[in-house]
């Protein structure tokens, strides 16, 4: 029986021009290029320019995705922006993107699931498209983590960066088999018992300040691989696919050691892993669409490929999706 699927029409990304290298960071805090590369695989990250907002970067990424999809902004009727670093407490940064694209119809809102934001945004959008309420959507991840970092804390400031990525999805009728194009399955999880292991120590209702990112890095690392592999196994079970069937593994780009350990545990061949964390650090909700855009631009990911996405982050939240390109 045929069914509605959310099919990817295109993707795009944006990185601010300012590159911050490990060597520069080592002049500001007690760290070294060698330590950062060995523990995380990160060589450099980007930092948004003064006055450059999360919505500005999201708009750049959205325009790049629309160009890649070869569609007009006016055909978009839903914008879901995943971010933990919105321009303001409200309105949602998504409405600034909507206005920037000159769209006055449909709906736009933000979604907050920290580093898992893009996978949560994909699941939300897929659900809304499949109801028939919307036809074409932009799912965007955009973050300015440079604004919530404590730049004197070497245990966190070396890990994160700024950037944005976007994907255009369209509701299309597909045959209703696992060979369909589009989002085949998405699995989301949260466990608030871990909420104090990775958090920001400020907010409108608690301190009336923006706050800074705080993290128990070792604790996050300890849970990351098992949470990621569990939820990916759920995605495999739901579709009957295995690690051997996937063409590309596009994980949240937090840390090369977490990525490699997860791929190893899942039995995913190293040559199928798309890694960009070396060039932009952990960009939270932006990292998956940044990596996707990279692999689409250099023609690794092609139409018909089976792509596995996963993420894990603050909350903890975590999730995985299988998408046929
Ligand atoms: N440079 C030099 N030394 C450092 C630095 C630094 N930037 N940061 C910490 N250290 C020191 C520590 O103080 C400690 O010193 P001590 O032994 O004298 O106490 C030593 O290095 C080892 O510290 P650990 O925290 O045990 O180092 P670890 O090997 O666990 O690596 C890291 C730290 C990279 C943060 C790791 O725990 C990690 O990757 N955790 C996951 C964090 C993450 O990716 N978070 C992103 C958000 S969640 C997500 O997206 C999945």
Short mmCIF file of C-alpha atoms and ligand atoms in Angstrom, two decimals:
data_model
loop_
_atom_site.label_atom_id
_atom_site.label_comp_id
_atom_site.label_asym_id
_atom_site.label_seq_id
_atom_site.Cartn_x
_atom_site.Cartn_y
_atom_site.Cartn_z
CA UNK A 1 0.00 0.00 0.00
CA UNK A 2 1.38 3.43 -0.92
CA UNK A 3 2.29 5.88 1.83
CA UNK A 4 3.49 9.43 2.36
CA UNK A 5 7.24 9.70 2.92
CA UNK A 6 9.37 12.76 3.65
CA UNK A 7 11.85 12.77 0.78
CA UNK A 8 15.07 14.84 0.87
CA UNK A 9 15.17 17.32 -2.02
CA UNK A 10 18.45 18.99 -1.06
CA UNK A 11 20.72 20.23 1.69
CA UNK A 12 23.08 23.10 2.41
CA UNK A 13 25.27 24.54 5.12
CA UNK A 14 27.06 27.61 6.36
CA UNK A 15 30.17 28.16 8.47
CA UNK A 16 31.27 31.58 9.73
CA UNK A 17 34.54 32.75 8.17
CA UNK A 18 36.54 33.10 11.41
CA UNK A 19 38.65 29.96 12.00
CA UNK A 20 39.83 29.33 15.57
CA UNK A 21 42.68 26.82 15.64
CA UNK A 22 43.85 24.61 18.50
CA UNK A 23 47.11 26.53 18.54
CA UNK A 24 45.25 29.80 19.17
CA UNK A 25 43.26 28.20 22.00
CA UNK A 26 46.50 26.90 23.53
CA UNK A 27 47.62 30.52 23.89
CA UNK A 28 44.45 31.34 25.90
CA UNK A 29 44.02 28.27 28.15
CA UNK A 30 46.29 25.48 29.45
CA UNK A 31 45.88 23.02 26.56
CA UNK A 32 47.68 21.82 23.44
CA UNK A 33 46.93 20.92 19.84
CA UNK A 34 48.14 17.40 20.60
CA UNK A 35 45.75 16.95 23.59
CA UNK A 36 42.72 18.24 21.67
CA UNK A 37 43.42 16.20 18.52
CA UNK A 38 44.15 13.00 20.45
CA UNK A 39 41.04 13.23 22.69
CA UNK A 40 38.54 14.66 20.18
CA UNK A 41 39.88 14.68 16.59
CA UNK A 42 39.15 18.43 16.42
CA UNK A 43 41.73 20.61 14.64
CA UNK A 44 39.78 23.85 14.32
CA UNK A 45 36.33 25.36 14.80
CA UNK A 46 34.48 28.41 13.49
CA UNK A 47 33.30 31.40 15.51
CA UNK A 48 30.44 33.67 14.44
CA UNK A 49 31.35 37.31 13.80
CA UNK A 50 30.22 40.01 16.24
CA UNK A 51 26.54 40.60 15.51
CA UNK A 52 26.20 37.42 13.46
CA UNK A 53 23.18 35.58 14.88
CA UNK A 54 21.96 31.99 14.90
CA UNK A 55 19.12 33.04 12.54
CA UNK A 56 21.61 34.70 10.14
CA UNK A 57 23.58 31.48 9.82
CA UNK A 58 20.35 29.46 9.56
CA UNK A 59 19.20 31.72 6.71
CA UNK A 60 22.48 31.18 4.81
CA UNK A 61 22.14 27.39 5.24
CA UNK A 62 18.45 27.48 4.24
CA UNK A 63 19.25 29.40 1.04
CA UNK A 64 22.03 26.92 0.20
CA UNK A 65 19.63 24.00 0.74
CA UNK A 66 16.93 25.60 -1.44
CA UNK A 67 19.52 26.18 -4.19
CA UNK A 68 20.70 22.57 -3.91
CA UNK A 69 17.07 21.37 -4.11
CA UNK A 70 16.45 23.76 -7.04
CA UNK A 71 13.19 24.99 -5.51
CA UNK A 72 11.75 28.39 -4.70
CA UNK A 73 11.45 29.53 -1.06
CA UNK A 74 7.76 30.26 -1.65
CA UNK A 75 7.03 26.54 -1.92
CA UNK A 76 8.16 26.01 1.71
CA UNK A 77 5.26 25.86 4.17
CA UNK A 78 7.07 24.60 7.29
CA UNK A 79 10.34 25.66 8.96
CA UNK A 80 11.66 23.75 11.96
CA UNK A 81 14.82 25.23 13.45
CA UNK A 82 16.69 23.09 15.97
CA UNK A 83 18.81 25.25 18.26
CA UNK A 84 19.86 25.69 21.88
CA UNK A 85 21.31 29.13 21.13
CA UNK A 86 18.37 31.16 19.76
CA UNK A 87 18.78 34.87 18.97
CA UNK A 88 16.38 35.75 21.80
CA UNK A 89 14.30 33.87 24.38
CA UNK A 90 11.41 34.54 22.03
CA UNK A 91 10.22 34.83 19.30
CA UNK A 92 11.61 31.66 17.78
CA UNK A 93 14.64 32.24 15.55
CA UNK A 94 12.74 30.23 12.92
CA UNK A 95 10.40 33.19 12.28
CA UNK A 96 13.44 35.36 11.47
CA UNK A 97 14.48 32.75 8.91
CA UNK A 98 10.91 32.69 7.55
CA UNK A 99 10.88 36.50 7.24
CA UNK A 100 14.38 36.46 5.71
CA UNK A 101 13.13 34.09 3.02
CA UNK A 102 10.10 36.32 2.39
CA UNK A 103 7.64 33.60 3.38
CA UNK A 104 4.36 34.72 4.99
CA UNK A 105 2.37 31.48 4.83
CA UNK A 106 2.73 28.18 6.69
CA UNK A 107 4.42 27.75 10.08
CA UNK A 108 7.86 28.24 11.62
CA UNK A 109 9.07 27.27 15.08
CA UNK A 110 12.18 26.36 17.08
CA UNK A 111 12.87 23.01 18.68
CA UNK A 112 15.36 22.38 21.49
CA UNK A 113 16.96 18.98 22.07
CA UNK A 114 20.59 20.19 22.25
CA UNK A 115 22.96 18.02 20.16
CA UNK A 116 20.09 15.69 19.20
CA UNK A 117 18.09 18.66 17.87
CA UNK A 118 18.46 17.80 14.20
CA UNK A 119 17.24 14.22 14.64
CA UNK A 120 14.35 15.44 16.83
CA UNK A 121 13.58 18.11 14.20
CA UNK A 122 13.65 15.51 11.43
CA UNK A 123 11.22 13.28 13.37
CA UNK A 124 8.86 16.19 14.11
CA UNK A 125 8.90 17.38 10.52
CA UNK A 126 8.45 13.87 9.14
CA UNK A 127 5.38 13.43 11.36
CA UNK A 128 3.87 16.75 10.28
CA UNK A 129 4.53 16.14 6.57
CA UNK A 130 2.98 12.69 6.73
CA UNK A 131 -0.27 14.09 8.18
CA UNK A 132 -0.72 16.03 4.94
CA UNK A 133 -0.87 19.35 6.83
CA UNK A 134 2.32 20.58 5.16
CA UNK A 135 3.95 19.87 1.80
CA UNK A 136 7.52 21.11 1.86
CA UNK A 137 9.71 21.79 4.89
CA UNK A 138 13.09 23.13 5.89
CA UNK A 139 14.71 21.35 8.83
CA UNK A 140 17.57 23.49 10.06
CA UNK A 141 20.19 23.14 12.78
CA UNK A 142 21.97 26.37 13.69
CA UNK A 143 24.11 27.18 16.72
CA UNK A 144 26.30 29.92 18.15
CA UNK A 145 27.78 27.91 21.04
CA UNK A 146 30.69 30.40 21.15
CA UNK A 147 28.26 32.70 22.99
CA UNK A 148 27.52 30.22 25.82
CA UNK A 149 31.04 28.88 26.36
CA UNK A 150 33.14 29.73 29.37
CA UNK A 151 36.31 30.59 27.45
CA UNK A 152 38.41 30.09 30.59
CA UNK A 153 37.23 26.47 31.01
CA UNK A 154 39.57 24.24 29.00
CA UNK A 155 37.38 21.17 29.59
CA UNK A 156 34.58 22.63 27.41
CA UNK A 157 35.82 25.58 25.31
CA UNK A 158 38.01 23.42 23.07
CA UNK A 159 35.10 21.19 22.00
CA UNK A 160 32.45 23.41 20.42
CA UNK A 161 32.00 25.66 17.38
CA UNK A 162 29.43 27.68 15.43
CA UNK A 163 27.65 26.79 12.19
CA UNK A 164 24.40 25.87 10.47
CA UNK A 165 23.01 23.22 8.15
CA UNK A 166 19.63 22.67 6.50
CA UNK A 167 17.69 20.00 4.65
CA UNK A 168 14.62 20.39 2.42
CA UNK A 169 12.02 17.65 2.81
CA UNK A 170 8.94 17.09 0.63
CA UNK A 171 5.91 14.86 1.28
CA UNK A 172 5.78 12.35 -1.56
CA UNK A 173 3.70 9.27 -2.18
CA UNK A 174 5.97 6.23 -2.19
CA UNK A 175 5.24 2.51 -2.74
CA UNK A 176 5.34 1.83 1.02
CA UNK A 177 8.29 -0.55 1.18
CA UNK A 178 11.69 -0.26 2.81
CA UNK A 179 13.10 0.49 -0.66
CA UNK A 180 11.18 3.82 -0.63
CA UNK A 181 13.01 7.12 -0.82
CA UNK A 182 12.73 9.38 2.21
CA UNK A 183 12.72 9.04 5.99
CA UNK A 184 12.18 5.31 6.62
CA UNK A 185 12.28 5.35 10.41
CA UNK A 186 13.19 7.71 13.27
CA UNK A 187 13.68 6.80 16.93
CA UNK A 188 13.90 9.34 19.75
CA UNK A 189 14.84 8.91 23.42
CA UNK A 190 15.38 11.08 26.50
CA UNK A 191 16.37 10.41 30.11
CA UNK A 192 16.15 13.45 32.40
CA UNK A 193 18.00 11.71 35.22
CA UNK A 194 21.15 12.85 33.38
CA UNK A 195 20.10 16.49 33.04
CA UNK A 196 22.94 17.79 35.25
CA UNK A 197 25.74 16.12 33.30
CA UNK A 198 25.57 18.56 30.38
CA UNK A 199 23.68 21.82 30.86
CA UNK A 200 23.81 25.62 30.74
CA UNK A 201 23.89 27.30 34.16
CA UNK A 202 21.45 30.05 33.27
CA UNK A 203 18.06 30.70 31.73
CA UNK A 204 15.04 33.00 31.79
CA UNK A 205 13.11 31.29 34.58
CA UNK A 206 16.07 30.32 36.77
CA UNK A 207 18.72 33.05 36.73
CA UNK A 208 17.45 35.57 34.16
CA UNK A 209 20.87 35.25 32.50
CA UNK A 210 22.05 33.30 29.46
CA UNK A 211 24.59 31.21 31.42
CA UNK A 212 27.51 29.05 30.37
CA UNK A 213 27.81 25.46 29.21
CA UNK A 214 28.88 23.01 31.93
CA UNK A 215 29.71 19.37 31.34
CA UNK A 216 30.97 16.26 33.06
CA UNK A 217 32.85 15.13 29.96
CA UNK A 218 33.83 11.71 31.22
CA UNK A 219 30.23 10.92 32.24
CA UNK A 220 28.92 12.01 28.83
CA UNK A 221 31.51 9.89 27.10
CA UNK A 222 30.65 6.89 29.28
CA UNK A 223 26.97 6.92 28.23
CA UNK A 224 27.33 8.14 24.64
CA UNK A 225 28.40 4.97 22.85
CA UNK A 226 25.85 2.63 24.46
CA UNK A 227 22.95 5.09 24.05
CA UNK A 228 23.85 5.71 20.40
CA UNK A 229 24.27 2.04 19.54
CA UNK A 230 21.00 1.06 21.33
CA UNK A 231 18.90 3.53 19.38
CA UNK A 232 20.59 2.66 16.07
CA UNK A 233 19.79 -1.01 16.72
CA UNK A 234 16.12 0.08 17.17
CA UNK A 235 16.26 1.71 13.73
CA UNK A 236 17.76 -1.43 12.22
CA UNK A 237 15.11 -3.64 13.86
CA UNK A 238 12.27 -1.40 12.62
CA UNK A 239 13.41 -1.74 9.00
CA UNK A 240 15.16 -5.10 8.91
CA UNK A 241 18.32 -3.42 7.66
CA UNK A 242 21.74 -4.14 9.16
CA UNK A 243 25.05 -2.28 9.35
CA UNK A 244 26.08 -3.98 6.09
CA UNK A 245 23.15 -2.43 4.20
CA UNK A 246 23.89 1.21 4.94
CA UNK A 247 25.85 3.26 2.42
CA UNK A 248 26.75 6.17 4.72
CA UNK A 249 26.90 6.71 8.46
CA UNK A 250 26.44 10.43 9.26
CA UNK A 251 26.73 10.78 13.05
CA UNK A 252 26.46 13.86 15.22
CA UNK A 253 29.95 15.35 15.09
CA UNK A 254 30.88 15.65 18.78
CA UNK A 255 34.07 13.73 19.09
CA UNK A 256 35.94 11.41 16.73
CA UNK A 257 36.49 8.85 19.49
CA UNK A 258 32.72 8.58 20.17
CA UNK A 259 32.02 8.32 16.42
CA UNK A 260 34.65 5.63 15.82
CA UNK A 261 33.71 3.62 18.93
CA UNK A 262 29.99 3.69 17.97
CA UNK A 263 30.73 2.62 14.39
CA UNK A 264 33.00 -0.16 15.64
CA UNK A 265 30.37 -1.46 18.09
CA UNK A 266 27.71 -1.39 15.36
CA UNK A 267 29.98 -3.11 12.82
CA UNK A 268 29.95 -0.19 10.40
CA UNK A 269 32.97 -0.12 8.08
CA UNK A 270 35.25 2.92 8.69
CA UNK A 271 35.06 3.98 5.02
CA UNK A 272 31.29 4.54 5.38
CA UNK A 273 31.69 7.15 8.15
CA UNK A 274 31.27 10.83 7.23
CA UNK A 275 33.45 12.88 9.57
CA UNK A 276 33.69 16.68 9.63
CA UNK A 277 34.30 17.29 13.36
CA UNK A 278 38.00 17.92 12.63
CA UNK A 279 37.07 21.11 10.75
CA UNK A 280 34.24 22.62 12.85
CA UNK A 281 34.20 20.94 16.28
CA UNK A 282 30.90 20.12 17.93
CA UNK A 283 28.26 22.41 16.40
CA UNK A 284 25.43 20.69 18.30
CA UNK A 285 22.17 20.62 16.28
CA UNK A 286 24.00 21.90 13.18
CA UNK A 287 26.52 19.09 12.94
CA UNK A 288 24.50 16.42 11.09
CA UNK A 289 23.26 18.70 8.28
CA UNK A 290 26.80 20.18 8.03
CA UNK A 291 28.22 16.68 7.54
CA UNK A 292 25.38 15.69 5.17
CA UNK A 293 26.01 18.78 3.02
CA UNK A 294 29.70 17.97 2.84
CA UNK A 295 29.09 14.41 1.66
CA UNK A 296 26.40 15.49 -0.83
CA UNK A 297 28.59 18.29 -2.23
CA UNK A 298 31.51 15.94 -2.92
CA UNK A 299 29.11 13.31 -4.36
CA UNK A 300 29.69 10.64 -1.74
CA UNK A 301 25.97 10.56 -0.85
CA UNK A 302 23.92 9.92 -3.99
CA UNK A 303 20.24 9.41 -4.75
CA UNK A 304 19.11 5.97 -3.58
CA UNK A 305 21.81 5.64 -0.88
CA UNK A 306 20.77 4.38 2.55
CA UNK A 307 21.98 6.90 5.13
CA UNK A 308 22.11 6.34 8.91
CA UNK A 309 21.92 9.42 11.16
CA UNK A 310 22.38 9.46 14.94
CA UNK A 311 22.92 11.96 17.74
CA UNK A 312 23.23 12.16 21.50
CA UNK A 313 23.36 15.23 23.73
CA UNK A 314 22.24 17.18 26.78
CA UNK A 315 19.24 15.89 28.69
CA UNK A 316 20.33 13.26 27.87
CA UNK A 317 18.51 13.11 24.54
CA UNK A 318 19.43 10.73 21.73
CA UNK A 319 18.03 9.41 18.50
CA UNK A 320 18.64 7.73 15.16
CA UNK A 321 17.11 7.80 11.69
CA UNK A 322 17.41 5.80 8.48
CA UNK A 323 16.87 7.84 5.33
CA UNK A 324 16.99 6.73 1.70
CA UNK A 325 18.43 9.65 -0.24
N1 LIG B 1 43.62 20.35 27.54
C1 LIG B 1 44.49 19.70 28.33
N2 LIG B 1 44.10 18.96 29.39
C2 LIG B 1 42.78 18.89 29.64
C3 LIG B 1 41.83 19.57 28.85
C4 LIG B 1 42.30 20.34 27.77
N3 LIG B 1 41.48 21.02 26.95
N4 LIG B 1 40.61 19.31 29.34
C5 LIG B 1 40.77 18.49 30.39
N5 LIG B 1 42.08 18.25 30.57
C6 LIG B 1 42.72 17.44 31.59
C7 LIG B 1 41.84 17.17 32.77
O1 LIG B 1 41.88 18.26 33.70
C8 LIG B 1 42.44 15.90 33.34
O2 LIG B 1 43.56 16.23 34.10
P1 LIG B 1 43.88 15.45 35.48
O3 LIG B 1 44.07 14.02 35.05
O4 LIG B 1 45.09 16.14 35.96
O5 LIG B 1 42.65 15.68 36.32
C9 LIG B 1 42.93 15.17 32.10
O6 LIG B 1 42.98 16.14 31.05
C10 LIG B 1 42.00 14.05 31.68
O7 LIG B 1 40.66 14.54 31.73
P2 LIG B 1 39.44 13.65 31.33
O8 LIG B 1 38.19 14.46 31.48
O9 LIG B 1 39.52 12.34 32.00
O10 LIG B 1 39.76 13.43 29.80
P3 LIG B 1 39.01 12.52 28.80
O11 LIG B 1 39.95 11.54 28.21
O12 LIG B 1 37.72 12.00 29.35
O13 LIG B 1 38.67 13.55 27.64
C11 LIG B 1 36.77 14.78 26.87
C12 LIG B 1 37.86 14.67 27.92
C13 LIG B 1 37.41 15.03 25.51
C14 LIG B 1 35.86 15.94 27.22
C15 LIG B 1 35.99 13.45 26.83
O14 LIG B 1 35.57 13.11 28.12
C16 LIG B 1 34.82 13.52 25.93
O15 LIG B 1 34.97 13.55 24.74
N6 LIG B 1 33.60 13.50 26.47
C17 LIG B 1 32.42 13.63 25.70
C18 LIG B 1 32.08 15.05 25.70
C19 LIG B 1 31.36 15.50 24.49
O16 LIG B 1 31.63 15.12 23.37
N7 LIG B 1 30.43 16.35 24.72
C20 LIG B 1 29.74 16.96 23.67
C21 LIG B 1 28.36 17.14 24.00
S1 LIG B 1 27.54 15.64 24.14
C22 LIG B 1 27.57 15.06 22.65
O17 LIG B 1 27.49 15.82 21.74
C23 LIG B 1 27.71 13.60 22.49
#
